[in-house]
Amino acid sequence: MASNDEVKLAIYLDDLLTNYHIESKDERQYSEDNEDYLLMYMNAIRLENYAATTITNYRYELKRFMNYVEKPMLKVTTADVRQYLAAFSHLKSGTIATKLTIIGAFYAWLVREELILKSPTIKIKQPKVPKRLREGLTIEELELVRESCESLRQRALIEVFYSTACRLSELMAMNISDINWQDMSAVVYGKGSKERKVFFSFKALYHLKRYLKSRKDDCDALFVTTRRPFRRLTNRGIQYQINKIKLSSQVKKPLTPHVMRHTFATLSMDSGIELTDLQHLLGHEDPATTLRYAPVSEERKRQAFKKYHMQ
C-alpha cells in the first residue's frame, strides 16, 4: 500500500505532466540570435582591420546562408552547409570555394569564442579551382590602350594604374594631397589597411598633372566625376571608364584595373626585376602570391638558361 508521501508525489507528477507541453523556439527569436552573432562577427573582423569591401561581402554571404538554412547558426550541421553549397553547383568552383571560405571563417570564429565545439565546415574539402593564367598586356597592347583614351582623365587613369600597380580600391581612395610630387610617390592603404608606398613614372605624373590642371573643382579626390556636384569617382565609375577605353582600343584581352596591375608585374619581370622587389611593390605578404601574378614566359626561361647555365 502506497504511503501518503508516495501518493502526494504521484499527484504532483501527474499534475506536472498534464500541464507540461513542448514549444518550438519562436522563429523570430532564433533569427534575432543569428543577427546578434552576425553583428558580433562583423565587429570582430572590423577590429582585425578587414577591408570595408571584404566586410560587406562577408555580411552579404552569411546573410544569404542564414536565410537558406532557416535555423539557429549554432545548430547548423555539415549536411546543411553541403546542401547550401550544392544549390550553387551551376557556379564556378572558385565562387563556391569563396562561399565555403566565408562560412568556414565565421564558424572558426564561433569555435574560438567557445560558442560551439567544432565547425560544421571542418569535414568539407575546398573544391578544386583550376589555375588561371593571369595575362597582362604586351607593350604593343599597352600602347594601343594609351592611344585609345578619349579624355585627359582616362589617360591619367591608365598611366597611374600602370605606374603604381594600385588595386582599384587603393586608387579610388587616393587624394591629391597624398602625392609627394618631389619624391614621385604616394602612400596607399591596401588589404587589411596595410600601408605601402607606390611610385609614379614621369609619364604618369605628366598626364596626371594635365588632368588636374583641366579640373574646375576643389575636391581633394585624385579622380572625380565630370558633372556637378563634383565628387570622388567610385569603384564602379572607374571600372566604367576603363571599359570604355577597352572598347575603343579593340584589344582582345580583358582590360580591367586588375589587368593593369598584372601588366605592371609581367612587364617588370620581363625587364629583370627581382621577385622580392616586385613583391613589395605589389604589397604581397607571400612571395607565392607574386609568382601567380607574374608567370615566367618561355622566352624568359630560355634567356635565363643561356645566361646562367654553366657548361
XYZ file of C-alpha atoms in Angstrom:
311
model
C 0.000 0.000 0.000
C 1.386 3.381 -1.035
C 2.364 5.838 1.679
C 0.975 9.373 1.858
C 4.252 10.764 0.542
C 4.131 8.474 -2.487
C 0.523 9.450 -3.191
C 1.402 13.137 -2.985
C 4.355 12.603 -5.314
C 2.183 10.756 -7.838
C -0.438 13.527 -7.777
C 2.291 16.167 -8.176
C 3.898 14.375 -11.140
C 0.521 13.764 -12.773
C -0.343 17.442 -12.461
C 3.088 18.492 -13.719
C 2.992 16.248 -16.778
C -0.600 17.152 -17.586
C 0.236 20.851 -17.760
C 3.598 20.337 -19.475
C 3.886 20.945 -23.193
C 6.816 21.394 -25.572
C 7.031 24.593 -27.582
C 9.283 25.108 -30.550
C 11.525 28.124 -30.320
C 9.943 31.100 -31.951
C 11.364 31.598 -35.458
C 11.744 35.285 -34.846
C 13.805 34.572 -31.727
C 16.425 32.403 -33.445
C 16.506 34.879 -36.320
C 17.357 37.619 -33.822
C 20.024 35.384 -32.275
C 21.564 34.823 -35.718
C 21.611 38.582 -36.317
C 23.359 39.065 -32.973
C 26.071 36.536 -33.847
C 26.495 38.111 -37.277
C 26.853 41.576 -35.769
C 29.413 40.303 -33.244
C 31.403 38.660 -36.020
C 31.315 41.775 -38.204
C 32.641 43.823 -35.276
C 35.369 41.246 -34.668
C 36.715 41.266 -38.233
C 36.402 45.053 -38.361
C 38.769 45.216 -35.370
C 41.122 42.901 -37.265
C 41.337 45.576 -39.991
C 39.492 43.660 -42.688
C 38.848 45.856 -45.727
C 35.420 47.507 -45.916
C 34.599 45.666 -49.142
C 35.566 42.340 -47.540
C 33.304 43.008 -44.558
C 30.427 43.873 -46.900
C 30.961 40.692 -48.929
C 31.173 38.535 -45.784
C 27.968 40.027 -44.401
C 26.098 39.502 -47.676
C 27.191 35.870 -48.000
C 26.460 34.974 -44.372
C 23.021 36.605 -44.534
C 22.289 34.558 -47.633
C 23.407 31.400 -45.849
C 21.261 32.164 -42.790
C 18.182 32.766 -44.908
C 18.770 29.476 -46.718
C 19.190 27.146 -43.727
C 16.417 28.799 -41.644
C 17.727 27.555 -38.312
C 19.951 28.760 -35.458
C 23.539 29.163 -36.598
C 24.776 27.241 -33.549
C 22.820 24.176 -34.686
C 23.906 24.119 -38.324
C 25.298 20.748 -39.427
C 27.809 19.706 -42.061
C 24.886 18.448 -44.150
C 23.301 21.926 -44.032
C 26.474 23.534 -45.380
C 26.869 20.901 -48.109
C 23.234 21.361 -49.162
C 23.723 25.133 -49.366
C 26.861 24.833 -51.492
C 25.196 22.234 -53.732
C 22.463 24.769 -54.503
C 25.150 26.786 -56.335
C 26.656 23.871 -58.270
C 25.986 25.775 -61.503
C 28.541 28.420 -60.497
C 32.291 28.262 -60.998
C 34.286 26.263 -58.470
C 36.131 29.417 -57.448
C 32.859 31.066 -56.422
C 31.812 28.012 -54.385
C 35.261 27.935 -52.764
C 34.822 31.566 -51.725
C 31.430 30.794 -50.173
C 32.921 27.910 -48.194
C 35.837 30.073 -47.056
C 33.484 32.770 -45.710
C 31.227 30.297 -43.906
C 34.257 28.449 -42.553
C 35.805 31.674 -41.231
C 32.549 32.524 -39.420
C 32.366 29.116 -37.732
C 36.065 29.164 -36.865
C 35.319 32.413 -35.006
C 32.368 30.785 -33.183
C 34.716 27.997 -32.087
C 37.318 30.488 -30.831
C 34.571 32.294 -28.917
C 33.639 28.899 -27.367
C 30.067 29.184 -28.635
C 30.324 25.820 -30.430
C 32.699 22.875 -30.035
C 33.627 22.361 -33.682
C 32.920 23.881 -37.069
C 30.397 22.150 -39.365
C 32.699 23.011 -42.288
C 35.720 21.128 -40.975
C 34.894 17.942 -42.926
C 34.191 19.739 -46.209
C 37.102 19.925 -48.628
C 37.624 23.007 -50.732
C 36.610 22.397 -54.354
C 39.485 22.199 -56.811
C 39.873 25.536 -58.522
C 41.518 25.406 -61.970
C 44.608 27.565 -62.184
C 44.007 30.541 -64.395
C 46.871 32.235 -66.175
C 46.565 35.904 -65.370
C 47.573 37.540 -68.607
C 48.758 41.125 -68.710
C 49.073 43.373 -71.729
C 52.070 43.346 -74.011
C 53.915 46.613 -74.646
C 52.179 46.881 -78.023
C 48.755 46.343 -76.453
C 49.524 48.864 -73.726
C 50.323 51.471 -76.381
C 47.023 50.735 -78.139
C 45.203 51.275 -74.853
C 47.033 54.559 -74.266
C 46.184 55.852 -77.725
C 42.525 54.907 -77.275
C 41.974 57.206 -74.286
C 39.415 59.873 -75.197
C 39.965 62.280 -72.307
C 42.704 63.563 -70.020
C 41.064 61.729 -67.136
C 41.100 58.393 -68.974
C 44.773 58.744 -69.934
C 45.702 59.703 -66.369
C 43.774 56.675 -65.039
C 45.639 54.283 -67.317
C 49.054 55.782 -66.561
C 48.508 55.857 -62.784
C 47.211 52.278 -62.725
C 50.163 51.037 -64.758
C 52.821 53.037 -62.907
C 51.662 52.383 -59.337
C 50.136 48.891 -59.729
C 47.414 50.074 -57.383
C 44.381 47.967 -56.617
C 41.067 49.515 -57.631
C 40.119 50.376 -54.041
C 43.539 51.937 -53.415
C 43.380 54.239 -56.413
C 39.748 55.158 -55.726
C 40.652 56.309 -52.189
C 43.738 58.293 -53.242
C 43.720 62.070 -52.736
C 45.735 64.793 -54.432
C 47.240 65.645 -51.053
C 48.561 62.078 -50.744
C 51.048 62.636 -53.574
C 54.615 63.569 -52.798
C 55.441 65.352 -56.056
C 59.164 65.661 -55.327
C 59.551 62.011 -54.369
C 57.145 60.951 -57.163
C 55.327 58.688 -54.747
C 52.206 58.271 -52.638
C 51.186 56.193 -49.635
C 48.185 53.905 -50.117
C 46.369 51.544 -47.787
C 45.856 48.050 -49.166
C 44.226 44.897 -47.858
C 43.825 44.955 -44.104
C 44.596 48.699 -44.148
C 48.274 47.880 -44.649
C 50.322 50.886 -45.670
C 52.683 50.846 -48.622
C 54.418 53.353 -50.870
C 53.708 53.392 -54.602
C 55.629 55.285 -57.279
C 54.767 57.391 -60.314
C 56.710 57.372 -63.552
C 57.483 60.664 -65.335
C 54.849 59.757 -67.912
C 52.235 59.100 -65.213
C 52.938 62.412 -63.472
C 52.869 64.273 -66.773
C 49.408 63.033 -67.700
C 48.155 63.340 -64.130
C 49.212 66.997 -63.959
C 47.498 67.705 -67.283
C 44.296 66.170 -65.949
C 44.446 68.037 -62.640
C 45.041 71.386 -64.401
C 41.941 70.832 -66.521
C 39.672 70.401 -63.498
C 37.398 73.205 -62.255
C 36.577 71.750 -58.831
C 38.050 71.984 -55.341
C 37.631 68.289 -54.477
C 40.734 66.640 -52.966
C 39.989 63.248 -54.552
C 42.528 62.293 -57.217
C 39.831 61.296 -59.716
C 36.421 62.939 -59.695
C 33.189 62.981 -61.674
C 32.807 65.438 -64.562
C 29.358 66.674 -63.545
C 28.241 68.744 -60.600
C 28.207 68.147 -57.736
C 31.808 67.065 -58.207
C 32.631 64.051 -56.073
C 35.088 61.188 -55.852
C 34.896 58.740 -58.736
C 33.600 55.442 -57.318
C 34.949 51.956 -57.980
C 32.142 51.410 -60.449
C 32.819 54.755 -62.118
C 36.495 53.885 -62.602
C 35.622 50.457 -63.989
C 33.181 52.099 -66.405
C 35.909 54.410 -67.740
C 38.381 51.536 -68.140
C 35.758 49.532 -70.012
C 35.142 52.476 -72.384
C 38.866 52.565 -73.136
C 38.868 48.817 -73.784
C 36.012 49.108 -76.302
C 37.811 51.920 -78.132
C 41.140 50.102 -78.211
C 39.723 46.854 -79.632
C 42.354 44.943 -77.663
C 41.130 41.348 -77.499
C 42.375 40.681 -73.976
C 40.253 41.765 -70.984
C 41.045 45.250 -69.709
C 40.341 45.921 -66.041
C 42.155 47.711 -63.196
C 43.474 44.313 -62.135
C 44.791 43.594 -65.632
C 46.752 46.878 -65.429
C 48.205 45.709 -62.114
C 49.179 42.423 -63.702
C 50.640 44.238 -66.702
C 52.923 46.089 -64.296
C 54.029 42.740 -62.835
C 54.676 40.903 -66.105
C 56.475 43.754 -67.860
C 58.576 44.402 -64.744
C 59.539 40.715 -64.630
C 60.417 40.804 -68.307
C 62.695 43.766 -67.558
C 64.538 41.745 -64.907
C 63.049 42.987 -61.625
C 63.869 40.886 -58.551
C 60.938 38.909 -57.178
C 61.374 40.393 -53.696
C 61.242 43.945 -55.065
C 58.122 43.154 -57.086
C 56.522 41.555 -54.031
C 56.918 44.771 -52.021
C 55.764 46.996 -54.882
C 52.584 44.941 -55.240
C 52.035 44.784 -51.475
C 52.060 40.980 -51.142
C 52.940 39.246 -47.880
C 53.565 35.882 -49.533
C 56.049 35.580 -52.446
C 53.874 32.763 -53.853
C 51.139 35.312 -54.484
C 53.537 37.423 -56.528
C 54.523 34.409 -58.615
C 50.875 33.867 -59.554
C 50.774 37.409 -60.919
C 53.998 37.030 -62.850
C 54.302 33.680 -64.638
C 57.651 33.157 -66.304
C 57.367 33.279 -70.101
C 59.023 30.661 -72.282
C 61.300 33.307 -73.781
C 62.432 34.486 -70.356
C 63.164 30.904 -69.304
C 65.223 30.403 -72.463
C 67.208 33.601 -71.852
C 67.778 32.680 -68.197
C 69.114 29.270 -69.227
C 71.558 30.830 -71.699
C 72.699 33.410 -69.172
C 73.121 31.268 -66.057
C 73.672 27.672 -67.175
C 77.235 26.578 -66.631
C 78.671 24.222 -69.279
